[in-house]
Amino acid sequence: MSYISLYRKYRPHKFSDVVGQEVVVKILQNSIVENKIGHAYIFSGPRGTGKTSIAKIFAKAVNCLNNKKGDVCGKCDVCNKGQTEEIDIVEIDAASNNGVDEIREIRNNAKLLPSLYKYKVYIIDEVHMLSTSAFNALLKTLEEPPSHVIFILATTEFNKIPITVVSRCQKFDFKKIKTKDIIKRLELILKEENKELDSNIIEFIAKVSDGGLRDAINLLDQVLSLNKEQITLEDVYSLIGYIEDDSIFDLLEQMFVGNITNTLKYLDEYTQSNKNLSFLCGKLIDIVKDIIIYCNTNNYFSKSYEDKLNKFSTIDIDQIIKVSEILLNLQNELRRSSNQKIVFEIYLLRIVLLFNKKEEESPKIESIIEEKEAKKPEIIEKKVEDTPKKEVENNPDNIEKNDDEIKKIRINNAFSGANKELKTKFVDKFDSINDYISQKEYTSLANLLLKSTPEVVSDKNILFTFKKDIDANLFNLNIEEIQKLLKLIYKKKYSIIAITDEEWQDLKKEYINNIKNDVKYEYIEEKVVKKAKNTELQMNMESVFGEELIKEE
Ligand SMILES: [Zn+2]
């Protein structure tokens, strides 16, 4: 008998077996009970959080002949049909079928009635991988969906899906799964498999999987296949290239005293023993986050952990926040890089430089960085000093740079009313911004605005572009103030948004394509998203680390 992976074996087949995602499951079940089923859904969220599993269950549940409170009955012909015999539930992996032909085929087939079921369901996995023409073909179907068809578009990269598609779908956000829920699931699988593992190993697997249940189960699978009598935590460490906390604390200490040689030595050791650098980066971010918490709270952590953090408590908090920002940039770079080690070195050197005050005594530092950057020219210079002021909490109109939905809506709205005459009028007056440079409160905003290009102008919305990523981010973090400044000049309130030149090139292509294909941009109301006011510390940390990381423990 061939081996079935634990992940496939324990994949949930009904809503009641799904781990986490309670909100999503509840809404979907209710929609079935109340017979308010949509024709297009977007399931967006991190990998391994149940998007495809829930899509498959939903596809069965809408068709189940004996539906129980919106969940599958598990007994009828629909529920018992194996995946290979399915005709009316079609799964497509956009990562391997990103062509327009495949989507056209779906379009033609979608018109036909389901062979057996009430609904024909198309699940398109990794939908962001579709080509622009494929998206346009899909859009045609989404505009007038046959009543018997449901599309479920799953994605880990929501920001890559055209707004024209998004606006026609109901969106569900999938959250990372809580560590304690992952532990419960792993324990259940072990029990079913008649296997045993130390609880500290189970806990470790759950934590290291960072909210991805699939990753956790796959790691459990690997660990069990070590086929050892007594599996130890060390076995698991070497399996995944894990680095122990103490070693990472030592590395941090070397960085914070500004010791270049020792910092590089640690990194050499890690790469020589095949340690996992992405993991190391995540861990450094975690510890730096904990240092910030430790410096601002009492008795938040265990005594032994606080003892470790304590040696960093004298470091200036602004410096620590800078460190966290460098590390977050590093994390992004690592995902794209083919030579992780050199990227890692460059970023860690940047941190060391923050703490290395005796520049005249170490003339080599700059040259080391220059030398390394010369080898890796595609790394974008991101000066820490340029980092925008984070004042998100005071300005509800400002958006966080990861707030893709508002960004998409504003871009869409600018396009929906795009008008050349309005643009000319707007640009004509743009130079007046210079008048505000001398006014202290507007100096930095005016300077920033002057670096931008107003690209799309409508009656209510303006889309600005910037050459540099960091300027676009800075702009989006200060939207409310910039809107105020524009109001002074133009005597009216615009909803504004900034993107990079690179993003603009893609958007322009998409726009031209849509116009050619007669796809219209319709104005979308911005929903007022009111965030619960947290303590100031919490908000500060969210702006540095993102909501996900803070909520986790
Ligand atoms: Zn059934």
Coordinates of C-alpha atoms and ligand atoms in Angstrom, one line a residue:
M1 CA 0.0 0.0 0.0
S2 CA 1.4 3.4 -0.9
Y3 CA 2.1 5.8 1.9
I4 CA -0.5 8.5 2.5
S5 CA 0.9 11.6 4.2
L6 CA -0.5 12.5 7.6
Y7 CA -1.7 15.8 6.2
R8 CA -3.8 14.1 3.6
K9 CA -5.0 11.4 5.9
Y10 CA -6.2 13.9 8.5
R11 CA -7.5 16.6 6.2
P12 CA -11.0 17.6 7.6
H13 CA -14.0 16.5 5.6
K14 CA -16.7 18.4 7.4
F15 CA -16.9 21.9 8.9
S16 CA -17.1 20.6 12.5
D17 CA -13.6 19.0 12.1
V18 CA -11.9 22.2 10.9
V19 CA -9.3 23.6 13.3
G20 CA -9.4 27.4 13.7
Q21 CA -11.2 29.8 11.3
E22 CA -14.3 29.7 13.4
V23 CA -15.7 33.0 11.9
V24 CA -15.3 31.9 8.3
V25 CA -16.8 28.5 9.0
K26 CA -19.8 30.0 10.8
I27 CA -20.6 32.5 8.1
L28 CA -20.3 29.9 5.3
Q29 CA -22.6 27.5 7.3
N30 CA -25.1 30.2 7.9
S31 CA -25.1 31.2 4.2
I32 CA -26.1 27.6 3.4
V33 CA -28.8 27.4 6.1
E34 CA -30.3 30.7 5.0
N35 CA -29.8 29.9 1.3
K36 CA -27.8 33.0 0.7
I37 CA -25.0 31.5 -1.3
G38 CA -22.7 33.8 -3.3
H39 CA -21.3 33.1 -6.7
A40 CA -17.7 34.2 -6.0
Y41 CA -15.6 34.0 -2.9
I42 CA -12.0 35.0 -2.2
F43 CA -10.3 33.0 0.5
S44 CA -7.2 35.0 1.5
G45 CA -4.6 34.1 4.1
P46 CA -1.3 32.6 5.0
R47 CA -0.3 29.1 3.8
G48 CA -1.5 26.1 5.5
T49 CA -4.4 27.7 7.3
G50 CA -7.2 25.7 5.7
K51 CA -8.3 27.7 2.6
T52 CA -8.5 24.7 0.3
S53 CA -9.8 22.3 2.9
I54 CA -12.7 24.7 3.7
A55 CA -13.3 25.4 0.0
K56 CA -13.7 21.6 -0.6
I57 CA -16.0 21.2 2.4
F58 CA -18.1 24.2 1.3
A59 CA -18.3 22.7 -2.3
K60 CA -19.7 19.5 -0.8
A61 CA -21.9 21.2 1.8
V62 CA -23.8 23.4 -0.8
N63 CA -24.6 20.2 -2.7
C64 CA -25.1 17.8 0.2
L65 CA -28.6 16.1 -0.1
N66 CA -29.1 16.0 3.6
N67 CA -27.5 19.0 4.9
K68 CA -27.1 19.4 8.7
K69 CA -27.1 23.0 9.8
G70 CA -25.0 24.0 6.9
D71 CA -22.5 21.1 7.4
V72 CA -22.2 18.0 5.2
C73 CA -24.1 14.9 6.3
G74 CA -21.3 12.6 5.4
K75 CA -23.6 9.9 4.2
C76 CA -25.3 11.0 1.0
D77 CA -24.1 10.3 -2.6
V78 CA -22.5 13.8 -2.8
C79 CA -20.6 13.4 0.5
N80 CA -19.4 10.0 -0.4
K81 CA -18.1 10.7 -3.8
G82 CA -14.3 10.5 -3.9
Q83 CA -12.2 13.3 -5.3
T84 CA -11.2 11.4 -8.4
E85 CA -14.8 10.8 -9.4
E86 CA -15.9 14.4 -9.0
I87 CA -17.4 16.1 -12.1
D88 CA -19.1 19.1 -10.6
I89 CA -16.4 20.2 -8.2
V90 CA -13.4 21.3 -10.2
E91 CA -10.1 22.1 -8.6
I92 CA -7.5 24.1 -10.5
D93 CA -4.0 25.0 -9.4
A94 CA -3.4 28.4 -11.0
A95 CA 0.3 28.0 -10.2
S96 CA 0.5 25.4 -13.0
N97 CA -2.5 26.5 -15.1
N98 CA -2.1 30.2 -15.4
G99 CA -3.0 30.4 -19.1
V100 CA -6.0 32.1 -20.6
D101 CA -7.0 28.8 -22.4
E102 CA -7.7 27.0 -19.2
I103 CA -9.9 29.9 -17.9
R104 CA -11.7 30.0 -21.3
E105 CA -12.4 26.4 -20.9
I106 CA -13.8 27.0 -17.5
R107 CA -15.9 29.8 -18.9
N108 CA -17.4 27.5 -21.6
N109 CA -18.0 24.7 -19.2
A110 CA -19.4 26.9 -16.5
K111 CA -22.4 27.7 -18.8
L112 CA -23.4 24.1 -18.8
L113 CA -25.6 22.8 -16.0
P114 CA -24.0 20.7 -13.4
S115 CA -24.0 17.0 -14.3
L116 CA -25.3 15.7 -11.0
Y117 CA -25.4 18.4 -8.4
K118 CA -27.2 21.6 -7.7
Y119 CA -24.0 23.7 -8.0
K120 CA -20.9 23.5 -10.1
V121 CA -18.0 24.7 -7.9
Y122 CA -14.7 25.9 -9.3
I123 CA -11.9 26.1 -6.7
I124 CA -8.9 28.0 -8.1
D125 CA -5.9 27.7 -5.8
E126 CA -3.1 30.3 -5.8
V127 CA -5.4 32.4 -8.0
H128 CA -2.9 35.3 -7.9
M129 CA -0.7 33.3 -10.3
L130 CA -3.2 33.8 -13.2
S131 CA -1.9 35.9 -16.1
T132 CA -3.6 39.2 -16.8
S133 CA -5.5 37.8 -19.8
A134 CA -6.6 34.8 -17.7
F135 CA -7.9 37.2 -15.1
N136 CA -9.8 39.1 -17.8
A137 CA -11.4 35.9 -19.0
L138 CA -12.3 35.0 -15.5
L139 CA -13.8 38.5 -15.0
K140 CA -16.2 38.0 -17.9
T141 CA -17.7 35.0 -16.0
L142 CA -17.7 36.8 -12.7
E143 CA -19.6 39.7 -14.2
E144 CA -22.6 37.5 -15.1
P145 CA -22.2 34.3 -13.3
P146 CA -24.6 31.5 -14.2
S147 CA -26.8 30.8 -11.1
H148 CA -25.6 27.3 -10.8
V149 CA -21.9 28.2 -10.5
I150 CA -19.7 29.1 -7.5
F151 CA -16.2 30.3 -7.8
I152 CA -13.8 30.0 -4.8
L153 CA -10.5 31.8 -5.4
A154 CA -7.9 31.0 -2.8
T155 CA -4.7 33.0 -2.4
T156 CA -1.8 33.7 -0.2
E157 CA -1.2 37.0 -2.0
F158 CA -4.3 39.0 -2.0
N159 CA -2.6 42.2 -3.1
K160 CA -1.9 40.7 -6.5
I161 CA -5.5 40.1 -7.4
P162 CA -7.0 42.8 -9.7
I163 CA -9.5 45.1 -7.9
T164 CA -12.0 44.4 -10.7
V165 CA -12.1 40.8 -9.6
V166 CA -12.0 41.6 -5.9
S167 CA -15.0 43.9 -6.1
R168 CA -17.1 41.0 -7.5
C169 CA -16.3 38.6 -4.7
Q170 CA -17.1 38.0 -1.1
K171 CA -13.8 38.1 0.8
F172 CA -12.9 35.9 3.7
D173 CA -9.7 36.5 5.7
F174 CA -8.0 33.3 7.0
K175 CA -6.0 33.9 10.2
K176 CA -3.0 32.0 11.4
I177 CA -4.0 29.1 13.6
K178 CA -3.4 29.4 17.3
T179 CA -0.5 27.4 18.8
K180 CA -2.8 25.7 21.3
D181 CA -5.2 24.6 18.5
I182 CA -2.3 23.1 16.5
I183 CA -1.1 21.3 19.6
K184 CA -4.5 19.8 20.1
R185 CA -4.6 18.6 16.5
L186 CA -1.1 17.1 16.7
E187 CA -2.0 15.2 19.8
L188 CA -5.1 13.8 18.2
I189 CA -3.2 12.6 15.2
L190 CA -0.6 11.0 17.4
K191 CA -3.3 9.2 19.3
E192 CA -4.9 7.9 16.1
E193 CA -1.5 6.8 14.8
N194 CA -0.7 5.0 18.1
K195 CA 2.5 7.0 18.4
E196 CA 4.0 9.0 21.3
L197 CA 6.1 12.1 21.4
D198 CA 7.3 14.2 24.4
S199 CA 5.0 17.1 25.0
N200 CA 7.9 19.6 24.5
I201 CA 8.5 18.2 21.0
I202 CA 4.8 18.6 20.2
E203 CA 4.8 22.1 21.6
F204 CA 8.0 22.9 19.6
I205 CA 6.5 21.7 16.3
A206 CA 3.4 23.8 16.9
K207 CA 5.3 26.9 17.7
V208 CA 7.8 26.6 14.9
S209 CA 5.1 26.2 12.3
D210 CA 3.9 29.8 13.0
G211 CA 0.2 29.3 12.6
G212 CA 0.4 27.0 9.6
L213 CA -1.4 23.7 10.5
R214 CA -0.2 22.0 7.3
D215 CA 3.4 22.8 8.0
A216 CA 3.0 21.5 11.5
I217 CA 1.4 18.2 10.4
N218 CA 4.1 17.8 7.7
L219 CA 6.8 18.4 10.2
L220 CA 5.2 15.8 12.6
D221 CA 5.2 13.4 9.6
Q222 CA 9.0 14.0 9.1
V223 CA 9.7 13.6 12.8
L224 CA 7.8 10.3 13.1
S225 CA 9.6 9.0 10.0
L226 CA 12.9 9.4 11.8
N227 CA 12.0 5.9 13.0
K228 CA 13.9 6.2 16.3
E229 CA 13.0 4.5 19.5
Q230 CA 13.2 7.7 21.5
I231 CA 13.0 10.9 19.5
T232 CA 14.6 13.9 21.3
L233 CA 14.1 17.6 20.8
E234 CA 17.7 17.7 19.5
D235 CA 16.7 15.3 16.7
V236 CA 14.0 17.7 15.7
Y237 CA 16.4 20.7 15.8
S238 CA 18.8 19.1 13.4
L239 CA 16.0 18.0 11.1
I240 CA 14.9 21.6 10.5
G241 CA 18.2 23.4 11.1
Y242 CA 16.9 25.0 14.3
I243 CA 19.1 27.3 16.3
E244 CA 18.7 27.3 20.1
D245 CA 17.7 30.4 21.9
D246 CA 20.9 30.8 23.9
S247 CA 23.0 30.9 20.7
I248 CA 20.7 33.6 19.3
F249 CA 20.9 35.7 22.4
D250 CA 24.8 35.5 22.2
L251 CA 24.6 36.6 18.6
L252 CA 22.4 39.5 19.5
E253 CA 24.8 40.5 22.3
Q254 CA 27.7 40.7 19.8
M255 CA 25.6 42.8 17.5
F256 CA 24.5 45.2 20.2
V257 CA 28.1 45.8 21.4
G258 CA 29.0 46.5 17.8
N259 CA 31.3 43.6 17.3
I260 CA 31.5 42.9 13.5
T261 CA 34.0 40.0 13.6
N262 CA 32.0 37.9 16.1
T263 CA 28.7 38.7 14.4
L264 CA 30.1 37.3 11.1
K265 CA 31.6 34.4 12.9
Y266 CA 28.2 33.3 14.3
L267 CA 26.7 33.6 10.8
D268 CA 29.5 31.5 9.3
E269 CA 28.9 28.8 11.9
Y270 CA 25.2 28.7 11.2
T271 CA 25.6 28.4 7.5
Q272 CA 28.3 25.8 7.7
S273 CA 26.0 23.6 9.9
N274 CA 23.0 24.1 7.5
K275 CA 21.0 26.2 9.9
N276 CA 17.7 27.7 8.7
L277 CA 18.4 31.4 8.2
S278 CA 14.7 32.3 7.6
F279 CA 13.9 30.8 10.9
L280 CA 16.8 32.7 12.6
C281 CA 15.5 36.0 11.2
G282 CA 12.0 35.2 12.6
K283 CA 13.5 34.4 15.9
L284 CA 15.6 37.6 16.1
I285 CA 12.4 39.6 15.3
D286 CA 10.6 37.7 18.2
I287 CA 13.4 38.5 20.7
V288 CA 13.7 42.1 19.7
K289 CA 9.9 42.4 20.1
D290 CA 10.2 40.8 23.5
I291 CA 12.9 43.3 24.5
I292 CA 10.6 46.2 23.7
I293 CA 7.8 44.6 25.7
Y294 CA 10.1 43.9 28.6
C295 CA 11.3 47.5 28.7
N296 CA 7.7 48.7 28.9
T297 CA 6.0 46.3 31.2
N298 CA 6.4 44.4 34.4
N299 CA 6.3 40.7 35.0
Y300 CA 5.1 39.9 31.4
F301 CA 7.4 37.0 30.9
S302 CA 8.8 34.2 33.0
K303 CA 11.5 35.1 35.5
S304 CA 14.2 33.1 33.6
Y305 CA 13.3 34.6 30.3
E306 CA 13.3 38.1 31.8
D307 CA 16.8 37.5 33.1
K308 CA 17.9 36.9 29.5
L309 CA 16.2 40.0 28.2
N310 CA 17.5 42.1 31.1
K311 CA 21.0 42.5 29.6
F312 CA 19.5 44.4 26.7
S313 CA 17.4 46.7 28.9
T314 CA 19.9 49.6 28.9
I315 CA 19.8 50.0 25.1
D316 CA 18.0 53.0 23.8
I317 CA 14.5 52.0 22.8
D318 CA 14.6 54.0 19.5
Q319 CA 17.7 52.0 18.5
I320 CA 15.8 48.7 19.3
I321 CA 12.9 49.9 17.1
K322 CA 15.3 50.6 14.3
V323 CA 16.8 47.1 14.7
S324 CA 13.3 45.7 14.4
E325 CA 12.7 47.5 11.2
I326 CA 15.9 46.4 9.7
L327 CA 15.1 42.8 10.6
L328 CA 11.6 43.1 9.1
N329 CA 13.2 44.3 5.8
L330 CA 15.6 41.4 6.0
Q331 CA 12.7 39.0 6.3
N332 CA 11.3 40.3 3.1
E333 CA 14.6 40.2 1.3
L334 CA 15.2 36.6 2.4
R335 CA 12.1 35.4 0.7
R336 CA 13.3 36.7 -2.7
S337 CA 17.0 36.0 -2.4
S338 CA 18.9 33.2 -3.9
N339 CA 21.9 33.8 -1.7
Q340 CA 20.5 34.1 1.8
K341 CA 23.9 34.3 3.5
I342 CA 25.1 37.4 1.9
V343 CA 21.8 39.2 2.4
F344 CA 21.9 38.2 6.0
E345 CA 25.4 39.5 6.4
I346 CA 24.6 42.9 4.9
Y347 CA 21.5 43.4 7.1
L348 CA 23.2 42.2 10.3
L349 CA 26.2 44.6 9.5
R350 CA 23.7 47.4 9.3
I351 CA 22.5 46.6 12.8
V352 CA 26.1 46.3 14.1
L353 CA 26.8 49.7 12.6
L354 CA 24.0 51.3 14.7
F355 CA 25.9 50.3 17.7
N356 CA 29.4 50.7 16.5
K357 CA 30.2 54.3 17.6
K358 CA 33.9 54.2 17.1
E359 CA 33.8 54.6 13.3
E360 CA 37.3 56.1 13.0
E361 CA 38.7 53.0 14.7
S362 CA 37.0 50.7 12.3
P363 CA 37.4 52.1 8.9
K364 CA 36.8 48.7 7.4
I365 CA 33.0 48.6 8.2
E366 CA 31.9 50.8 5.3
S367 CA 34.1 49.0 2.9
I368 CA 32.8 45.6 4.0
I369 CA 29.3 46.8 3.2
E370 CA 30.3 48.3 -0.1
E371 CA 32.1 45.2 -1.1
K372 CA 29.2 43.0 -0.2
E373 CA 26.6 45.2 -1.9
A374 CA 28.7 45.2 -5.0
K375 CA 28.3 41.5 -5.1
K376 CA 24.6 41.7 -4.7
P377 CA 23.5 44.8 -6.6
E378 CA 19.7 44.1 -6.5
I379 CA 19.4 44.9 -2.8
I380 CA 17.6 48.1 -2.4
E381 CA 19.1 50.6 -0.1
K382 CA 16.7 51.3 2.8
K383 CA 17.9 54.0 5.1
V384 CA 16.7 53.5 8.6
E385 CA 16.8 57.2 9.4
D386 CA 14.2 57.8 6.7
T387 CA 11.7 55.6 8.4
P388 CA 8.4 57.4 8.6
K389 CA 6.9 58.6 11.8
K390 CA 4.3 56.1 12.8
E391 CA 1.3 58.0 13.9
V392 CA -1.4 55.6 12.7
E393 CA -3.2 55.7 16.0
N394 CA -3.9 59.4 15.9
N395 CA -5.0 59.5 12.3
P396 CA -7.8 57.1 11.4
D397 CA -7.6 58.2 7.8
N398 CA -4.0 57.1 7.4
I399 CA -3.5 53.6 6.2
E400 CA -1.0 51.0 7.1
K401 CA 1.2 49.9 4.3
N402 CA -0.2 46.4 4.4
D403 CA -3.8 47.6 4.3
D404 CA -4.2 46.3 0.8
E405 CA -7.9 46.6 0.7
I406 CA -8.2 50.3 1.2
K407 CA -5.3 50.8 -1.2
K408 CA -7.0 48.8 -3.9
I409 CA -10.3 50.6 -3.4
R410 CA -8.6 54.0 -3.7
I411 CA -6.7 52.9 -6.8
N412 CA -10.0 51.6 -8.3
N413 CA -11.8 54.8 -7.4
A414 CA -9.2 57.0 -9.0
F415 CA -9.5 54.9 -12.2
S416 CA -13.3 54.9 -12.0
G417 CA -13.4 58.7 -12.4
A418 CA -10.1 59.3 -14.2
N419 CA -10.2 62.4 -16.2
K420 CA -7.5 64.1 -18.3
E421 CA -8.9 67.6 -17.9
L422 CA -9.0 67.3 -14.1
K423 CA -5.5 66.0 -14.2
T424 CA -4.2 68.9 -16.2
K425 CA -5.9 71.4 -13.9
F426 CA -4.5 69.6 -10.9
V427 CA -1.0 69.5 -12.2
D428 CA -1.1 73.1 -13.2
K429 CA -1.4 74.1 -9.6
F430 CA 1.0 71.5 -8.2
D431 CA 3.9 73.9 -8.0
S432 CA 2.0 75.9 -5.4
I433 CA 3.2 73.3 -3.0
N434 CA 6.5 75.1 -3.0
D435 CA 4.9 77.9 -1.1
Y436 CA 4.4 75.6 1.9
I437 CA 8.0 74.5 2.2
S438 CA 8.9 77.5 4.3
Q439 CA 6.1 76.8 6.8
K440 CA 7.6 74.6 9.4
E441 CA 4.6 72.3 9.9
Y442 CA 4.4 71.5 6.2
T443 CA 8.0 71.4 5.2
S444 CA 8.5 67.6 5.2
L445 CA 5.0 66.9 3.7
A446 CA 5.5 69.5 1.0
N447 CA 9.0 68.1 0.2
L448 CA 7.5 64.6 0.0
L449 CA 4.7 65.6 -2.2
L450 CA 7.1 67.3 -4.6
K451 CA 8.8 64.0 -5.1
S452 CA 5.6 62.4 -6.3
T453 CA 3.9 62.4 -9.7
P454 CA 0.1 62.8 -9.7
E455 CA -0.7 60.0 -12.2
V456 CA -4.5 59.5 -12.1
V457 CA -6.8 62.3 -11.1
S458 CA -10.6 62.1 -10.7
D459 CA -13.1 64.4 -9.0
K460 CA -12.6 62.7 -5.6
N461 CA -9.5 60.6 -5.9
I462 CA -5.8 61.0 -6.8
L463 CA -3.3 58.3 -7.4
F464 CA 0.3 59.4 -6.8
T465 CA 3.4 57.5 -7.8
F466 CA 6.9 57.6 -6.3
K467 CA 10.3 56.3 -7.5
K468 CA 11.1 54.9 -4.1
D469 CA 9.2 52.3 -2.1
I470 CA 10.0 54.2 1.2
D471 CA 8.6 57.5 -0.1
A472 CA 5.3 55.8 -1.1
N473 CA 5.1 54.1 2.3
L474 CA 5.8 57.4 4.0
F475 CA 3.1 59.1 2.0
N476 CA 0.5 56.4 2.9
L477 CA 1.4 56.7 6.5
N478 CA 0.6 60.4 6.5
I479 CA -2.4 60.5 4.2
E480 CA -4.5 62.6 6.5
E481 CA -1.9 65.4 6.9
I482 CA -1.3 65.4 3.1
Q483 CA -5.0 65.6 2.4
K484 CA -5.1 68.6 4.7
L485 CA -2.3 70.3 2.8
L486 CA -3.9 69.5 -0.6
K487 CA -7.1 71.0 0.8
L488 CA -5.3 74.3 1.5
I489 CA -4.0 74.4 -2.0
Y490 CA -7.0 73.0 -4.0
K491 CA -9.8 74.0 -1.6
K492 CA -11.3 70.5 -1.8
K493 CA -10.9 67.2 -0.1
Y494 CA -9.3 64.4 -2.1
S495 CA -8.9 60.7 -1.1
I496 CA -5.4 60.0 -2.0
I497 CA -3.1 57.0 -2.3
A498 CA 0.5 56.4 -3.3
I499 CA 2.2 53.5 -5.1
T500 CA 5.6 52.9 -6.6
D501 CA 6.6 53.4 -10.2
E502 CA 7.0 49.7 -10.5
E503 CA 3.4 49.0 -9.2
W504 CA 2.2 51.7 -11.6
Q505 CA 3.7 50.0 -14.6
D506 CA 1.7 46.9 -13.8
L507 CA -1.5 48.8 -13.0
K508 CA -1.3 50.8 -16.3
K509 CA -1.1 47.6 -18.3
E510 CA -4.1 46.2 -16.4
Y511 CA -6.0 49.4 -16.9
I512 CA -5.3 49.5 -20.7
N513 CA -6.3 45.8 -20.9
N514 CA -9.5 46.4 -19.0
I515 CA -10.5 49.4 -21.2
K516 CA -9.8 47.3 -24.3
N517 CA -12.0 44.5 -23.0
D518 CA -14.7 46.9 -21.9
V519 CA -14.3 46.2 -18.2
K520 CA -15.5 49.2 -16.3
Y521 CA -14.1 50.5 -13.0
E522 CA -17.1 51.2 -10.7
Y523 CA -16.8 53.5 -7.7
I524 CA -16.6 51.6 -4.4
E525 CA -17.5 53.2 -1.1
E526 CA -14.8 53.0 1.5
K527 CA -15.9 51.1 4.5
V528 CA -15.2 52.9 7.7
V529 CA -13.0 50.5 9.6
K530 CA -12.8 51.5 13.2
K531 CA -10.0 49.9 15.1
A532 CA -10.4 49.2 18.8
K533 CA -8.2 51.6 20.7
N534 CA -5.5 49.6 22.4
T535 CA -3.0 50.8 24.9
E536 CA -0.4 53.0 23.4
L537 CA 2.3 50.3 23.7
Q538 CA 0.2 47.8 21.8
M539 CA -0.4 50.3 19.0
N540 CA 3.2 51.2 18.8
M541 CA 4.1 47.6 18.5
E542 CA 1.5 46.9 16.0
S543 CA 2.8 49.6 13.8
V544 CA 6.2 48.0 14.0
F545 CA 5.5 44.3 13.9
G546 CA 2.0 44.1 12.4
E547 CA -1.1 42.8 14.2
E548 CA -0.5 39.1 13.6
L549 CA 2.7 38.9 15.6
I550 CA 1.4 40.7 18.6
K551 CA -1.8 38.7 19.0
E552 CA -0.1 35.4 18.7
E553 CA 0.8 34.3 22.2
Ligands
ZN1 ZN -24.3 14.8 2.4

